[in-house]
CSV table of C-alpha atoms in Angstrom, one decimal:
chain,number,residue,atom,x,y,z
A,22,UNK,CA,-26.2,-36.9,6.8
A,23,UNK,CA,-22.9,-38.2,7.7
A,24,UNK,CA,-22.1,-39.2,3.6
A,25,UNK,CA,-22.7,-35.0,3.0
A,26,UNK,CA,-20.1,-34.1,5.4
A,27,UNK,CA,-18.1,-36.8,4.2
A,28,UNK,CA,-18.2,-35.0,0.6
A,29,UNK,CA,-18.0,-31.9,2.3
A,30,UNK,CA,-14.6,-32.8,4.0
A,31,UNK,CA,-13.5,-34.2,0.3
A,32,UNK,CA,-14.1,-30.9,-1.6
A,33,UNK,CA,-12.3,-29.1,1.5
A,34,UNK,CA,-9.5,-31.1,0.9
A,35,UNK,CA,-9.4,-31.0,-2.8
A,36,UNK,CA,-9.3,-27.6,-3.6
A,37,UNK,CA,-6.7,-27.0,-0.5
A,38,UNK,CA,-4.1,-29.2,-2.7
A,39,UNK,CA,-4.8,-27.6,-5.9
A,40,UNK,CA,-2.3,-24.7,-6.7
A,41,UNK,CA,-3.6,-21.3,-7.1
A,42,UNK,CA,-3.7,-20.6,-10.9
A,43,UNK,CA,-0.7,-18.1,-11.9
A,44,UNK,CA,-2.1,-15.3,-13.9
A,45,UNK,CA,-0.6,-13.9,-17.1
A,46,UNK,CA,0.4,-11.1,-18.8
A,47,UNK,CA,-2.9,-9.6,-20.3
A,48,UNK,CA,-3.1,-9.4,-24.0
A,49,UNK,CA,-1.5,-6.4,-25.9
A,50,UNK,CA,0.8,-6.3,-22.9
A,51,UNK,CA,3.5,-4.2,-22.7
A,52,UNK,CA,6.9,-3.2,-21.1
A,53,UNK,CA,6.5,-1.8,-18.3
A,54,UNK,CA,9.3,0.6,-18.2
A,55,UNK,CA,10.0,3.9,-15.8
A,56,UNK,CA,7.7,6.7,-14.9
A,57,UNK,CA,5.0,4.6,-17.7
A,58,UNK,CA,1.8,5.5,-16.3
A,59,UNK,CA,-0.9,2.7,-16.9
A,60,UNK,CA,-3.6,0.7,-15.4
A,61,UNK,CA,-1.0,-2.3,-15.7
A,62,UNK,CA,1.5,-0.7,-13.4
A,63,UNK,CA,-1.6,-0.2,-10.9
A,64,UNK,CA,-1.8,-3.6,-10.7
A,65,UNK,CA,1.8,-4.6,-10.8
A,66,UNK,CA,2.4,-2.4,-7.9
A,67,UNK,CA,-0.8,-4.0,-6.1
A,68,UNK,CA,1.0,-7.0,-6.3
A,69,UNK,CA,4.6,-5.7,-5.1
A,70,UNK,CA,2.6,-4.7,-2.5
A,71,UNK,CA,1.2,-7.8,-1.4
A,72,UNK,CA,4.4,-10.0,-2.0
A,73,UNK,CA,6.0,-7.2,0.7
A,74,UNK,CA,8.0,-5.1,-1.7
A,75,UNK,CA,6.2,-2.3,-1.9
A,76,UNK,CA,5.5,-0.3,1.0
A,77,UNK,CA,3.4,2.6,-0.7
A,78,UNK,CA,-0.2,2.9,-1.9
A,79,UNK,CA,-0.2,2.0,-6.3
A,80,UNK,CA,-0.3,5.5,-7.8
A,81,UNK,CA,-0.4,4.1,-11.5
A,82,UNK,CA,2.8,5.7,-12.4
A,83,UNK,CA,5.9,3.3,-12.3
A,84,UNK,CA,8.4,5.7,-11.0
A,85,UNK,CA,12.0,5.2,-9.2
A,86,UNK,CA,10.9,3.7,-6.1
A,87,UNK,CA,8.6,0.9,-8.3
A,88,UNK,CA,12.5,0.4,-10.0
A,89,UNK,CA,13.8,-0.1,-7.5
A,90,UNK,CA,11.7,-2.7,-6.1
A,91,UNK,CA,10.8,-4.7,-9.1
A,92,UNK,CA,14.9,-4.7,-9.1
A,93,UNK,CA,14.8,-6.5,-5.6
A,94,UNK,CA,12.0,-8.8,-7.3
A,95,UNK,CA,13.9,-9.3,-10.0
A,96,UNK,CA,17.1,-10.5,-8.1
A,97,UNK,CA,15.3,-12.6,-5.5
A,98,UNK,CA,14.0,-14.4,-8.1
A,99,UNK,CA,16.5,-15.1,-10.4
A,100,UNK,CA,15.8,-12.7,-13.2
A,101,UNK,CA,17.0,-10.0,-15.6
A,102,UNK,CA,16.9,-6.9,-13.0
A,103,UNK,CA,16.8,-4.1,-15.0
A,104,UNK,CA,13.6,-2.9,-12.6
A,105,UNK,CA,11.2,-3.3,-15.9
A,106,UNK,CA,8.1,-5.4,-16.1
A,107,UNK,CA,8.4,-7.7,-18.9
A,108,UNK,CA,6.0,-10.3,-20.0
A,109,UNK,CA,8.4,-13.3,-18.1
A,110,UNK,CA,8.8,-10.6,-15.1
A,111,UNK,CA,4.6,-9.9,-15.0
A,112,UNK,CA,4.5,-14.2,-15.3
A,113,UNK,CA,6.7,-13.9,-12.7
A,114,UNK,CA,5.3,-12.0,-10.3
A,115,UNK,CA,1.8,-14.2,-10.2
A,116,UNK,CA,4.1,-17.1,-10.0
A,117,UNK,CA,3.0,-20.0,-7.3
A,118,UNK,CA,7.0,-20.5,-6.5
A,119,UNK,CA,7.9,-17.0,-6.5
A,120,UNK,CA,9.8,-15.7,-3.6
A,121,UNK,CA,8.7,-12.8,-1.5
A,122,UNK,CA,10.3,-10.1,-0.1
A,123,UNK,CA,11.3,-10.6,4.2
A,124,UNK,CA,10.7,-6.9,5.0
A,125,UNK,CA,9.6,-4.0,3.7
A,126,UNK,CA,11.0,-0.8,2.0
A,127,UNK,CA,12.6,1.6,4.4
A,128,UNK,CA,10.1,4.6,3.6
A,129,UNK,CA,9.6,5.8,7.2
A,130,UNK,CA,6.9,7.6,8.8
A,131,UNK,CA,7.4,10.8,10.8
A,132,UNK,CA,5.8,12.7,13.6
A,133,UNK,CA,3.0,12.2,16.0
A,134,UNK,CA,-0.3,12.2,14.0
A,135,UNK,CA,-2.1,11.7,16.8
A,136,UNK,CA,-2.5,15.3,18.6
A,137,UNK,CA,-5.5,17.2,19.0
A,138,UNK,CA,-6.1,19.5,16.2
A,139,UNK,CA,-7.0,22.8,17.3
A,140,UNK,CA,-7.0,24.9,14.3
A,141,UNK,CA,-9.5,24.7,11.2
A,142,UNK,CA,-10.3,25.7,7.9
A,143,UNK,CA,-12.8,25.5,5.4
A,144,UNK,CA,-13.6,22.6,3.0
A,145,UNK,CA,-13.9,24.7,-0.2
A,146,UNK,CA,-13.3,22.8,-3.3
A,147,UNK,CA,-9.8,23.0,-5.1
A,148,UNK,CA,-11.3,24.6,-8.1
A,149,UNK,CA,-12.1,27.7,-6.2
A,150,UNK,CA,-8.6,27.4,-3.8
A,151,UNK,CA,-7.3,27.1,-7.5
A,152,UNK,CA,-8.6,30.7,-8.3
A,153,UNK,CA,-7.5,32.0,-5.4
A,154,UNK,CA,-4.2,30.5,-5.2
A,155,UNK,CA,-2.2,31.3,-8.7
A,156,UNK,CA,1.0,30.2,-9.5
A,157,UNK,CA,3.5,32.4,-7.6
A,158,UNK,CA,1.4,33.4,-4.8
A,159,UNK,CA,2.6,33.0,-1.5
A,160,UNK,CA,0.3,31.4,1.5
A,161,UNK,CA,1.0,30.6,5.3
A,162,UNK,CA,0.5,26.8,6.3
A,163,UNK,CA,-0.5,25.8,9.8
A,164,UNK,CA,0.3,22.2,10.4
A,165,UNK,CA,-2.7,20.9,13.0
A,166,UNK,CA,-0.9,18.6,14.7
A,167,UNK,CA,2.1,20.5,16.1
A,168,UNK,CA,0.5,23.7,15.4
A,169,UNK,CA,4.3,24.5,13.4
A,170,UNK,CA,3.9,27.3,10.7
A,171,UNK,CA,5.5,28.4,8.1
A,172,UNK,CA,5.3,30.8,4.5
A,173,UNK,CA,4.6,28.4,0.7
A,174,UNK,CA,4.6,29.4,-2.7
A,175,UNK,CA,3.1,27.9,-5.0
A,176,UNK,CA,4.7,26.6,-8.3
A,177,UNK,CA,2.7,24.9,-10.1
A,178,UNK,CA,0.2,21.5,-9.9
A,179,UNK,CA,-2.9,21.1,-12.0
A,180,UNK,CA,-5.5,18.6,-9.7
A,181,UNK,CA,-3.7,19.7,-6.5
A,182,UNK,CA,-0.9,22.9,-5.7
A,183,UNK,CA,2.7,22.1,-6.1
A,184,UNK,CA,4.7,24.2,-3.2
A,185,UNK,CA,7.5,25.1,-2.1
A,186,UNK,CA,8.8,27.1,1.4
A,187,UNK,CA,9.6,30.2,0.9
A,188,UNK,CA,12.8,30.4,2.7
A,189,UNK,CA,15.8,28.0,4.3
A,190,UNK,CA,13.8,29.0,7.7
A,191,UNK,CA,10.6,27.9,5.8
A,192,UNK,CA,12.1,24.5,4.8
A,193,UNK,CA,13.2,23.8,8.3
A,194,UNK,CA,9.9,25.0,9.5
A,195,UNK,CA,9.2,21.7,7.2
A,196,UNK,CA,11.4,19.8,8.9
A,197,UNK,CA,10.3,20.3,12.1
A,198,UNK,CA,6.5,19.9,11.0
A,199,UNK,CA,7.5,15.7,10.3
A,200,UNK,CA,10.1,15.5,13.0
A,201,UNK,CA,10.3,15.2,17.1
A,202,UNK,CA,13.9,13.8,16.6
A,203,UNK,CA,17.1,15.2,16.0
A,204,UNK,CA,17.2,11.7,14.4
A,205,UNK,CA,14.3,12.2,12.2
A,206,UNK,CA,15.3,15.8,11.4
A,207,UNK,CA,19.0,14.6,9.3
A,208,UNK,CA,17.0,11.5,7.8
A,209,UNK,CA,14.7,14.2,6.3
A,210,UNK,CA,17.7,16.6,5.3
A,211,UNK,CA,19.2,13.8,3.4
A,212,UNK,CA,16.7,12.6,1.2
A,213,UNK,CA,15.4,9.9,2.8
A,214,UNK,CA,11.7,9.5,2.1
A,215,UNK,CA,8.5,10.2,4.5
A,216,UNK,CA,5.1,9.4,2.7
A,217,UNK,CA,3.1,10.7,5.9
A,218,UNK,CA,0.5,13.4,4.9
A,219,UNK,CA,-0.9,15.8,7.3
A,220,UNK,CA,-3.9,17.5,7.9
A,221,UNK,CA,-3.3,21.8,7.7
A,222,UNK,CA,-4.7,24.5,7.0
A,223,UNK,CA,-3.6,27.1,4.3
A,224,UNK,CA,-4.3,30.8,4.8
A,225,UNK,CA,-4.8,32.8,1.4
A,226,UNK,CA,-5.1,36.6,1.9
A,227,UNK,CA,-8.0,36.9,4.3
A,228,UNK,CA,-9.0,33.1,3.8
A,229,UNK,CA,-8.3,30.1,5.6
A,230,UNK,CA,-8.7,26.6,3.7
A,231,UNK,CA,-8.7,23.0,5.0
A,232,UNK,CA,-6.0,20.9,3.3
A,233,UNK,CA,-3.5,18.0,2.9
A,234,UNK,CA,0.2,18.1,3.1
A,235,UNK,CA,2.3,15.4,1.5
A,236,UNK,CA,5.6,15.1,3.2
A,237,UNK,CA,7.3,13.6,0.1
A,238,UNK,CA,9.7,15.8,-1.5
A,239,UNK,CA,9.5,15.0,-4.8
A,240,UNK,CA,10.0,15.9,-8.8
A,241,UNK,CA,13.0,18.7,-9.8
A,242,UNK,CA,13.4,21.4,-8.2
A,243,UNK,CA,11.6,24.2,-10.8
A,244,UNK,CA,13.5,27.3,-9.6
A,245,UNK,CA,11.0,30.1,-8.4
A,246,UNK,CA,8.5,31.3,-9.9
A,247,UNK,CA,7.6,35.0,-9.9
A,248,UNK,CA,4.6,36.4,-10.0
A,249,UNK,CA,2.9,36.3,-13.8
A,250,UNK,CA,1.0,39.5,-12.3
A,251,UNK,CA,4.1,41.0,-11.8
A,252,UNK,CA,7.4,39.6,-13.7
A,253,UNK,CA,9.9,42.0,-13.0
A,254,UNK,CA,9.5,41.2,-9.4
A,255,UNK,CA,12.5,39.5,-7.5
A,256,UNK,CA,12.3,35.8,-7.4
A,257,UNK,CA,12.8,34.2,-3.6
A,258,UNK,CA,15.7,33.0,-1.3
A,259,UNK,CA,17.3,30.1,-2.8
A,260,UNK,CA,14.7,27.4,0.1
A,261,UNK,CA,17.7,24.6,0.2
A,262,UNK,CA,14.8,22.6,-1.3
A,263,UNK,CA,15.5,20.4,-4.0
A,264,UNK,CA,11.7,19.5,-5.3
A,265,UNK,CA,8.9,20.4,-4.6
A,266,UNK,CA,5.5,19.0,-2.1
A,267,UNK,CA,2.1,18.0,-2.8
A,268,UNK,CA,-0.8,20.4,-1.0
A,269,UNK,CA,-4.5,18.7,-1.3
A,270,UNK,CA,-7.8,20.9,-1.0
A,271,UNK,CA,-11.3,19.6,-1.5
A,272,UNK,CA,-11.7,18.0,-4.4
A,273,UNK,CA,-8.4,17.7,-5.0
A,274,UNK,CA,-6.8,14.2,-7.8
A,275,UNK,CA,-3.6,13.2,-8.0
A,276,UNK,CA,-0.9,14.1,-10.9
A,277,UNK,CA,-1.4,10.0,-12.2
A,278,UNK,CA,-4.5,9.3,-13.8
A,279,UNK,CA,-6.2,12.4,-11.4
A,280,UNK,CA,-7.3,10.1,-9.0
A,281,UNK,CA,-8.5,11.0,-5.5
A,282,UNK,CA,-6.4,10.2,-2.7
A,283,UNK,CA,-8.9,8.8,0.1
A,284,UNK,CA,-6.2,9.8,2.8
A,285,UNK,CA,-6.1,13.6,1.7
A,286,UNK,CA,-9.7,13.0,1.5
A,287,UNK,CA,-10.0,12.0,4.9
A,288,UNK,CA,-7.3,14.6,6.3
A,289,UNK,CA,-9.0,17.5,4.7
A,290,UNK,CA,-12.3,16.6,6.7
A,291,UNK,CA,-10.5,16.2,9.9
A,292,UNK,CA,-8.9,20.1,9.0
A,293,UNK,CA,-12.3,21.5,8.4
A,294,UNK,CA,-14.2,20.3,11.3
């Protein structure tokens, strides 16, 4: 009995002192350069994540905020940083000696997502909303937590809508739906990023719909869109927007690799119930 724990205690001991085996770059590997979408850069930004870099979920597309911490990477750890994933910087980033990052990125979460919701909708799947919803449509949005609401329009998105407020009062209405701060308000003004999503619910002519709002502001800004129904009409009030925001339904993937996104997911059910 005692010489089994005695081997026991040996193999403990032996595979504590052997190094973890660095993984390389997989074959037919390639540069990894920005806004490439690929199941490499999933994994590259699973590991960003990990080594404290990365402070967002992988979304498969390696777009500026990936750069710009693969740049950080890259710096820390004495490399080429140009914010690409090269073979050496892939090597690298499986590396036993590697050096991680001491804090995270300063993407910063607003608002209180812990209210009561009061208000629902229903959980009908995006292909329908989709119907229902054209490009240049306008809807109302009723954020559940604070209850703030506010006019959209719709201009564009395939798996999910891509909106816009209608109006400079609509964009503040924004604002205020992510902020309790004066603070928080001018961080969002300037740019700096919230990747908070929040349950809402989305009334379409007579119909209410459970859904997602991302607070990102994200992609250029593609000037309004009238409605194909009716192009001679009068396009909007320039928003003071410049991008556009991410609405989830039912059923809803994202715009890399159409995946779902288990936090819409998750918000939409809490909208509709």
């Amino acid at each position: 009995m005692k010489l089994k724990k005695l081997i026991l205690v040996f193999f403990i001991l032996v595979l504590a002192l052997v190094p973890i085996i660095s993984m390389a770059a997989p074959e037919g590997y390639t540069v990894i350069k920005k806004n490439v979408v690929s199941v490499d850069t999933i994994l590259v930004q699973m590991r960003l994540i990990d080594l404290n870099y990365l402070a967002y979920r992988p979304t498969g597309k390696f777009a500026s905020t990936s750069v710009k911490v693969m740049q950080e990477f890259e710096k820390n750890n004495g490399l080429d940083s140009d914010g690409q994933v090269s073979p050496l910087d892939f090597d690298a980033l499986f590396d036993n000696e590697l050096v991680r990052s001491s804090y995270k990125s300063d993407i910063v979460i607003y608002g209180d997502s812990d209210d009561t919701i009061t208000n629902l909708g229903d959980g009908i799947n995006w292909s329908v909303v989709d119907a229902a919803f054209p490009v240049g449509t306008t809807a109302n949005i009723l954020d559940c937590h604070t209850n703030i609401t506010y006019t959209i329009k719709r201009v564009g998105g395939d798996g999910h809508a891509h909106v816009e407020p209608l109006t400079e009062r609509d964009t503040n209405k924004f604002y205020d739906m992510f902020t309790h701060t004066d603070t928080g308000y001018t961080y969002l003004e300037e740019g700096r990023l919230t990747y908070e999503k929040r349950p809402c619910v989305v009334t379409i002519g007579e119909n209410s719909y459970a859904a997602s709002m991302f607070g990102y502001v994200h992609g250029a800004d593609p000037g309004w869109v009238t409605n194909p129904e009716d192009p001679e009409a009068e396009p909007g009030d320039d928003n003071k927007m410049d991008g556009y925001l991410c609405l989830y339904f039912s059923g809803s993937t994202t715009d890399v690799l159409s995946l779902t996104d288990p936090e819409h997911d998750a918000n939409v059910e809490e909208a509709s119930h």
